[in-house]
Coordinates of C-alpha atoms and ligand atoms in Angstrom, one line a residue:
X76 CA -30.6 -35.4 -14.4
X77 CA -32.2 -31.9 -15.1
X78 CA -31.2 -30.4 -18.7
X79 CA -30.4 -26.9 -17.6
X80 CA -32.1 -24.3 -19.3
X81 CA -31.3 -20.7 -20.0
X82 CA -34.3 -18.6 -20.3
X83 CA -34.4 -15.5 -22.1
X84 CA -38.3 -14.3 -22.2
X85 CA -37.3 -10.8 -23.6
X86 CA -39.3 -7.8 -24.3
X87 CA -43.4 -7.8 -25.4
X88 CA -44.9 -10.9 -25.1
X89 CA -42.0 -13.0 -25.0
X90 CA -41.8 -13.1 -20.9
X91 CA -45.8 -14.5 -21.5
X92 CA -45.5 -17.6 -24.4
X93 CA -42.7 -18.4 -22.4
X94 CA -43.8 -18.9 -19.1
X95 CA -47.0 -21.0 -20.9
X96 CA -44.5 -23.0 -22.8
X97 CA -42.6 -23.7 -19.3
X98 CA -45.8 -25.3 -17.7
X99 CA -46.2 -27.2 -20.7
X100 CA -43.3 -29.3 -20.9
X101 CA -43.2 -29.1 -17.1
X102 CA -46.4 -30.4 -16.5
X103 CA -45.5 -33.1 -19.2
X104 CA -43.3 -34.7 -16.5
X105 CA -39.5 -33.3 -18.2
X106 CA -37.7 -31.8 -15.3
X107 CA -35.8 -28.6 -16.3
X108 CA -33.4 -26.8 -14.0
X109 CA -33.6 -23.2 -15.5
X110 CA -31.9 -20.1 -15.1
X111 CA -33.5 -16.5 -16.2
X112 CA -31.4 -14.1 -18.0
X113 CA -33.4 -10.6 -17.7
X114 CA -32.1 -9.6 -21.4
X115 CA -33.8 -7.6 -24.2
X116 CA -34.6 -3.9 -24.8
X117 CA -35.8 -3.6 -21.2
X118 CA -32.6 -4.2 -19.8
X119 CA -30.6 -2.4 -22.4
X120 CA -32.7 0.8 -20.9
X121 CA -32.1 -0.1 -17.7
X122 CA -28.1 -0.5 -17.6
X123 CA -26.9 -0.4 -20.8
X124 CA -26.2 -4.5 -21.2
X125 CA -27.3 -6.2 -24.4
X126 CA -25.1 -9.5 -24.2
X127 CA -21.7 -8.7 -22.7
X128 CA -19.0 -11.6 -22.7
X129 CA -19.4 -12.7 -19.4
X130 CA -23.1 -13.4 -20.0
X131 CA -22.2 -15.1 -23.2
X132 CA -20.1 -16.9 -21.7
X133 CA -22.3 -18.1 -18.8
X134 CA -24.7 -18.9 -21.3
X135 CA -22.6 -21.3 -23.1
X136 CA -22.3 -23.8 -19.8
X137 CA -26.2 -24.4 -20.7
X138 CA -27.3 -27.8 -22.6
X139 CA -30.1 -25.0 -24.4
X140 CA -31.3 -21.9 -24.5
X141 CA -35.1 -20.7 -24.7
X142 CA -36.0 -17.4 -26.0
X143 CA -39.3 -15.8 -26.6
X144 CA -38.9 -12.1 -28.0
X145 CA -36.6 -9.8 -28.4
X146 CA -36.8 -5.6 -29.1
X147 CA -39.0 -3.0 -27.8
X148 CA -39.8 0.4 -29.5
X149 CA -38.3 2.3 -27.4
X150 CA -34.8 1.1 -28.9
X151 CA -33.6 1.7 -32.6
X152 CA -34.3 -1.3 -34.8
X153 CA -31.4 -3.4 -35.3
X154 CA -29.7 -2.7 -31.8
X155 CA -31.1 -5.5 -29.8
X156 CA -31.5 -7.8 -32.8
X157 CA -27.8 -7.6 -34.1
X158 CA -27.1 -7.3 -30.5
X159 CA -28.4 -10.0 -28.6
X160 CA -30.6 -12.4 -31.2
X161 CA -27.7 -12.1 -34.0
X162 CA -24.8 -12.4 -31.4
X163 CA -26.1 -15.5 -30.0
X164 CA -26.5 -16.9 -33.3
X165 CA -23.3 -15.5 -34.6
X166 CA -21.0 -16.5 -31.0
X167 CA -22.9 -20.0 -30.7
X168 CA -22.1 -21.1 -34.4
X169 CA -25.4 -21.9 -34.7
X170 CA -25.7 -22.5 -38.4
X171 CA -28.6 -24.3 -38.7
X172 CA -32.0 -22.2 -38.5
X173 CA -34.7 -25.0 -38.4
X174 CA -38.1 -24.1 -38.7
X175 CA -41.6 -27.0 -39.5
X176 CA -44.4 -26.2 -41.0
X177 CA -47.4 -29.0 -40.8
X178 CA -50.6 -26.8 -41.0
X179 CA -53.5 -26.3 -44.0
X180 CA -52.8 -23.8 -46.2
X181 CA -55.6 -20.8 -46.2
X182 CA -58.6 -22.7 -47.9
X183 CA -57.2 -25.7 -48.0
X184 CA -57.6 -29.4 -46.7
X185 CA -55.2 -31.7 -47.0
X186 CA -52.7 -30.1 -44.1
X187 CA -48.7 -30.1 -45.8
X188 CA -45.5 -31.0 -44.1
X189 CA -42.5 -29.3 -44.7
X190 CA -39.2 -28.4 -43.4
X191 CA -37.2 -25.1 -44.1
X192 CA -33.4 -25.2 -43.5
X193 CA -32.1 -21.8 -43.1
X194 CA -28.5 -20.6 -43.2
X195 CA -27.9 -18.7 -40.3
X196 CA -24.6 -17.2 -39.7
X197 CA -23.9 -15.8 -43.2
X198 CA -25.5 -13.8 -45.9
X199 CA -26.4 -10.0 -45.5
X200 CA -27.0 -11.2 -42.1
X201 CA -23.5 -10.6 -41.4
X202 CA -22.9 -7.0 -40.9
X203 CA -20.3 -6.5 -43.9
X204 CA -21.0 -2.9 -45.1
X205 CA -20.8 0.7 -43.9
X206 CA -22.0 4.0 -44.8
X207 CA -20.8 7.4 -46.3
X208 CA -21.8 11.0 -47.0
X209 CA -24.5 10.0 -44.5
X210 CA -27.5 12.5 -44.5
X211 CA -26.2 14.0 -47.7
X212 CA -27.7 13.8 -51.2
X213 CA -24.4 12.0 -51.8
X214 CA -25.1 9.1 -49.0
X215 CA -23.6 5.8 -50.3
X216 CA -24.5 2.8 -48.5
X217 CA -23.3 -0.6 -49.1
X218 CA -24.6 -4.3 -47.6
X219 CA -22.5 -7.1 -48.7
X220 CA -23.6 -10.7 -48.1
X221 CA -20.5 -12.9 -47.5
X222 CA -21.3 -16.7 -48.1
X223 CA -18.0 -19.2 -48.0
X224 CA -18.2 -22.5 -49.3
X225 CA -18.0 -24.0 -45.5
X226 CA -20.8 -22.2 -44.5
X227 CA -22.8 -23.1 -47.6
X228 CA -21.5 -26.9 -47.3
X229 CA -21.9 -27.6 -43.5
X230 CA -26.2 -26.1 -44.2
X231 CA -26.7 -28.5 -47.3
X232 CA -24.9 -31.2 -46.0
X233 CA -27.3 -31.0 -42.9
X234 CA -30.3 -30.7 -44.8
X235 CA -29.5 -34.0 -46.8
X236 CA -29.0 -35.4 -43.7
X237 CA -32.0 -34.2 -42.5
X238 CA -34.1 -35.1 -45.7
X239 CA -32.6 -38.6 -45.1
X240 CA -34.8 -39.0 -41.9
X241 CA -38.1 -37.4 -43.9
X242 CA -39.7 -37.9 -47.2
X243 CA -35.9 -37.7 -48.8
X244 CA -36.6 -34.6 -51.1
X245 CA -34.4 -31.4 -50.6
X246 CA -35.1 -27.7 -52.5
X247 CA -32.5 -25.7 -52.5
X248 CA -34.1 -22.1 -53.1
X249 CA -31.9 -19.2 -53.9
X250 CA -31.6 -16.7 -56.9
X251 CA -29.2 -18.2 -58.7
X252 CA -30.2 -16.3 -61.9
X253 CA -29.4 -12.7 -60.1
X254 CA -27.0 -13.4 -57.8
X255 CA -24.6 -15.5 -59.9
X256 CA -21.7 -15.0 -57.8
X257 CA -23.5 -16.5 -54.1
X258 CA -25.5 -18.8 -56.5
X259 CA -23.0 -20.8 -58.2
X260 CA -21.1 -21.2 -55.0
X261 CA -24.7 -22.8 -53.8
X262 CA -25.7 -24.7 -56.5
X263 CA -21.9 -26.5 -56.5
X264 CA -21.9 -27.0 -53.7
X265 CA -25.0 -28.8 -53.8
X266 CA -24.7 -30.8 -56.6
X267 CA -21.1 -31.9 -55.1
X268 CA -23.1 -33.1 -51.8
X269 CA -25.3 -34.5 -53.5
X270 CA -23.8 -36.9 -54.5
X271 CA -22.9 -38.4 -51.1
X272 CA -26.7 -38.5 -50.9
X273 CA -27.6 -40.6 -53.7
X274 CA -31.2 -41.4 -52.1
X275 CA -32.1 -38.3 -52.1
X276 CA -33.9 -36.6 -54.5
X277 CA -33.2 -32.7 -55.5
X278 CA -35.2 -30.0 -56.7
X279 CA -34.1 -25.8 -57.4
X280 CA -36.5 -23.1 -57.1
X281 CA -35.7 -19.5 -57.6
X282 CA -37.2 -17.5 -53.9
X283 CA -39.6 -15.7 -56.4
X284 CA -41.3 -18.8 -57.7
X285 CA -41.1 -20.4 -54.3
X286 CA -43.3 -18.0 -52.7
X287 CA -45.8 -19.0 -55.3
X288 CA -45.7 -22.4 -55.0
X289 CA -45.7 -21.7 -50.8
X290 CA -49.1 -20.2 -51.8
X291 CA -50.5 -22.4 -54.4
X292 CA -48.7 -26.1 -54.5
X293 CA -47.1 -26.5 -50.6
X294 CA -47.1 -30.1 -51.0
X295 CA -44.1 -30.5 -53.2
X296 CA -42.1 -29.6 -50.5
X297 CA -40.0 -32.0 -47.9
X298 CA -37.1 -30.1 -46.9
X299 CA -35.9 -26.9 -48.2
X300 CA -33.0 -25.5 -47.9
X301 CA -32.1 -21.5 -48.5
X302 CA -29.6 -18.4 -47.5
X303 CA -30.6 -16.7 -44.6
X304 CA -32.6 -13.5 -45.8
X305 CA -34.4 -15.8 -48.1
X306 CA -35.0 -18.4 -45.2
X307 CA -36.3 -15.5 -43.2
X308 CA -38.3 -14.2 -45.6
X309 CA -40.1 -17.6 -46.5
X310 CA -40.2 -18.7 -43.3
X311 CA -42.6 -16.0 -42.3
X312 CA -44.9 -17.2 -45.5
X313 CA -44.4 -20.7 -44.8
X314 CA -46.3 -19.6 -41.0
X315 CA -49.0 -17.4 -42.8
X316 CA -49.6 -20.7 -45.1
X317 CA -49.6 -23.0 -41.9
X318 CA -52.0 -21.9 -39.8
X319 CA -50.2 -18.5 -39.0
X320 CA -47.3 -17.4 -37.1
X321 CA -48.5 -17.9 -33.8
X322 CA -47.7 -21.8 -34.8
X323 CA -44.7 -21.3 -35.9
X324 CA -41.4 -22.7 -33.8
X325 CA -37.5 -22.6 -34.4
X326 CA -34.5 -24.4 -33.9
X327 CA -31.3 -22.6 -34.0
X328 CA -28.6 -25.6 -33.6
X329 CA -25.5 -26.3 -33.3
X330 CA -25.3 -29.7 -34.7
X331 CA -21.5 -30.2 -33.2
X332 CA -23.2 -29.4 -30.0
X333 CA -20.1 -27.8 -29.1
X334 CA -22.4 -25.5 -27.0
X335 CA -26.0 -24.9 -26.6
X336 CA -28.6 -24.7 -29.5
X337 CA -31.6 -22.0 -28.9
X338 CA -34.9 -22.5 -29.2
X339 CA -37.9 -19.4 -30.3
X340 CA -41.1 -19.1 -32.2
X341 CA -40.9 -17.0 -35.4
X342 CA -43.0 -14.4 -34.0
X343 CA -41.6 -11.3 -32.4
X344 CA -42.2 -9.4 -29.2
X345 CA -45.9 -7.9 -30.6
X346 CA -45.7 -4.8 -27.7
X347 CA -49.1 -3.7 -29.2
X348 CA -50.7 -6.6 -27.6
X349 CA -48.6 -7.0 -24.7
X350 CA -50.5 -8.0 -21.1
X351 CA -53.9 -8.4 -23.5
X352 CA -53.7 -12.3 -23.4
X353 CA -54.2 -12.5 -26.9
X354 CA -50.4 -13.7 -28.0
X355 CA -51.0 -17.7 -28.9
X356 CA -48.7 -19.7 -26.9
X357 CA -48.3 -22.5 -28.8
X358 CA -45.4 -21.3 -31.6
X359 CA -43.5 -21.1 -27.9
X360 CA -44.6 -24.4 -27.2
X361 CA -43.5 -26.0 -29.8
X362 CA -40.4 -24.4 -30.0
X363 CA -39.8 -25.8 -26.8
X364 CA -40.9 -29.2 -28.1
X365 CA -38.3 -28.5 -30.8
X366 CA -35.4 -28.1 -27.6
X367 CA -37.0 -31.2 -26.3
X368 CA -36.1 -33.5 -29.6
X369 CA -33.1 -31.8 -29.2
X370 CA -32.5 -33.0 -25.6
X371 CA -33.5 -36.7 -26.5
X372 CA -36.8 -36.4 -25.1
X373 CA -38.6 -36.6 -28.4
X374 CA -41.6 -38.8 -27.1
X375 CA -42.4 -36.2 -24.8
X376 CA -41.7 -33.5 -27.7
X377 CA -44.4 -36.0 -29.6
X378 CA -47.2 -35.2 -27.2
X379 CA -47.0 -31.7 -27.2
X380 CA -47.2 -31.7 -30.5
X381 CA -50.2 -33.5 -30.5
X382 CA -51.9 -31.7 -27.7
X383 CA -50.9 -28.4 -30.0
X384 CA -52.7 -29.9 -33.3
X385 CA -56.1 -29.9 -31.0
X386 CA -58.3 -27.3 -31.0
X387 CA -57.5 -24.3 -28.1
X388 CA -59.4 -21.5 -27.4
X389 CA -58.7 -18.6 -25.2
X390 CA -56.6 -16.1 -23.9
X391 CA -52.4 -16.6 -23.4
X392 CA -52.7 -18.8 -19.9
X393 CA -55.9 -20.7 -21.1
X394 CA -54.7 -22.4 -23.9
X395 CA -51.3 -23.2 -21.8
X396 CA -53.2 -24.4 -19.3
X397 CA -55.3 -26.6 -21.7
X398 CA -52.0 -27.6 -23.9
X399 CA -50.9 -28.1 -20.4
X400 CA -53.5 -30.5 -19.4
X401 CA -53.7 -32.9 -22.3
X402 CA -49.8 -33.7 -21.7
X403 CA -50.1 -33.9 -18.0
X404 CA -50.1 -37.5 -16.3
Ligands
IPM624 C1 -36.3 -14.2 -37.3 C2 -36.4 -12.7 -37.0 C3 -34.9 -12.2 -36.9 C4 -34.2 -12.5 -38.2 C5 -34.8 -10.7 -36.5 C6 -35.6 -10.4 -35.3 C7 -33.4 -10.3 -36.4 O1 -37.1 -12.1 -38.0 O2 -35.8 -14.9 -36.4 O3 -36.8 -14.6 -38.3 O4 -34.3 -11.7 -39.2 O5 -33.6 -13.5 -38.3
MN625 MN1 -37.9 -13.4 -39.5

């Protein structure tokens, strides 16, 4: 049977890697019976919809979701991100932000292999906060980052898990020496699950020295796992040290698979080179190869991959159609 797909292309460039990822997997012989949701600033213009209930709740009849970019200029930052891309992660439960890097660093050779696990339903993500006094002199404005010890176990717990399929190493990066209170919840919680995990072996890095050794040393990495501003954060460096972010894919799971997991490449919507051809496809692709391992066609996901590794060249629908071709027959 078909795995039915919600497709959310978004603003920018999103409607275009997404399409190219489609042909992709399509022409790699997986059917998909998909279903386009027109959502994203564009709509929110039009009629005022960023993800009411009754779309959320069609979109939870889905086995996945594929996104490509969300937010326009036009709209205030934050409105369609906490909106749509923040509500879905929020709504779904999906907990688990899973984003690969195999590239070569800038400079270097030997291409690295790493995994980083990011929180994504807590943190300063959440929304806890407010303002006051606002355009005074006097404005106060506060930003809280709630992390509980389920959220915090359920992420580490599946990045051991995930480490036990890999190289069975797992950072946990966070600032432990700064923020004492979210840190020592972490690191317990770590060192309690770790023990379940007695293969594994463990590693801590402060977020500050991680982005060095991002830089300088990648290859000490296996899996790390990290909060979800830092996980944002170094997931963006972890793309610029990989080959850049127009390789860089996503997972946003629900490992219950009580509903549908979403699928997009780290890159956003890029309106300043919308309609030129020159947005790379392939962190699309592969974040639809990352759906794919999801759906339990990982020999398929396999070859896309492997196609994506190859040299492309090209504008947007070139390098799909060549990605598109190696996987074919
Ligand atoms: C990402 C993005 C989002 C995030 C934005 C668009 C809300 O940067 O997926 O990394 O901060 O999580
Ligand atoms: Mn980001």
């Amino acid at each position: 049977m078909a795995h039915r797909i919600a497709v959310i292309g978004g603003d920018g460039i999103g409607p275009e890697v997404t399409s190219e990822a489609l042909k992709v997997v399509a022409a790699a012989g997986v059917a998909l019976d998909l279903t386009d949701f027109e959502l994203g600033g564009k709509r929110f213009l039009r009629d005022g919809e960023i993800l009411g209930d009754a779309t959320l709740n069609q979109l939870r009849t889905f086995d996945a979701i594929l996104l490509g970019a969300v937010g326009t200029p036009e709209v205030a930052p934050g409105v369609i991100e906490r909106g749509l891309l923040l509500k879905m992660r929020f709504e779904l439960d999906l907990y688990v932000n899973q984003r690969p890097f195999t590239g070569t660093a800038p400079g270097g050779t030997v291409p690295h292999d790493f995994v980083v696990i990011r929180e994504n339903t807590e943190g300063p993500y959440v929304g806890e906060g407010g303002v006051l006094r606002k355009g005074t002199p006097f404005e106060v404005a506060t930003q809280g980052s709630v992390n509980t010890r389920m959220g915090a176990e359920r992420i580490i717990r599946h990045a051991f898990g995930e480490a036990m399929k890999r190289r069975k190493h797992l950072t946990m990066v966070h600032k432990t020496n700064v923020l004492t209170f979210a840190g020592d919840l972490w690191q317990r919680t770590f060192n309690e699950v770790a023990t379940e995990f007695p293969e594994v072996e463990t590693a801590y890095n402060h977020v500050d020295a991680a982005c060095i050794y991002f830089v300088q040393d990648p290859h000490r990495y296996d899996v790390i796992v990290t909060d979800n501003l830092f996980g944002d954060i170094l997931t963006d460096l972890g793309g610029a040290v990989s080959g850049g972010v127009g390789l860089a894919s996503s997972a946003n799971l629900n490992p219950a698979r009580t509903g549908p997991s979403m699928f997009e490449p780290v890159h956003g919507s890029a309106p300043d080179i919308v309609g030129t051809g020159k947005a790379d496809p392939r962190a699309a692709i592969l974040s639809a190869a990352l759906m794919l391992d999801f759906l339990g066609e990982s020999a398929t996901a396999d070859r896309i991959r492997a196609a994506c590794t190859q040299a492309v060249s090209g504008s947007t629908t070139e390098i799909g159609f060549q990605i598109a071709a190696r996987v074919a027959g």
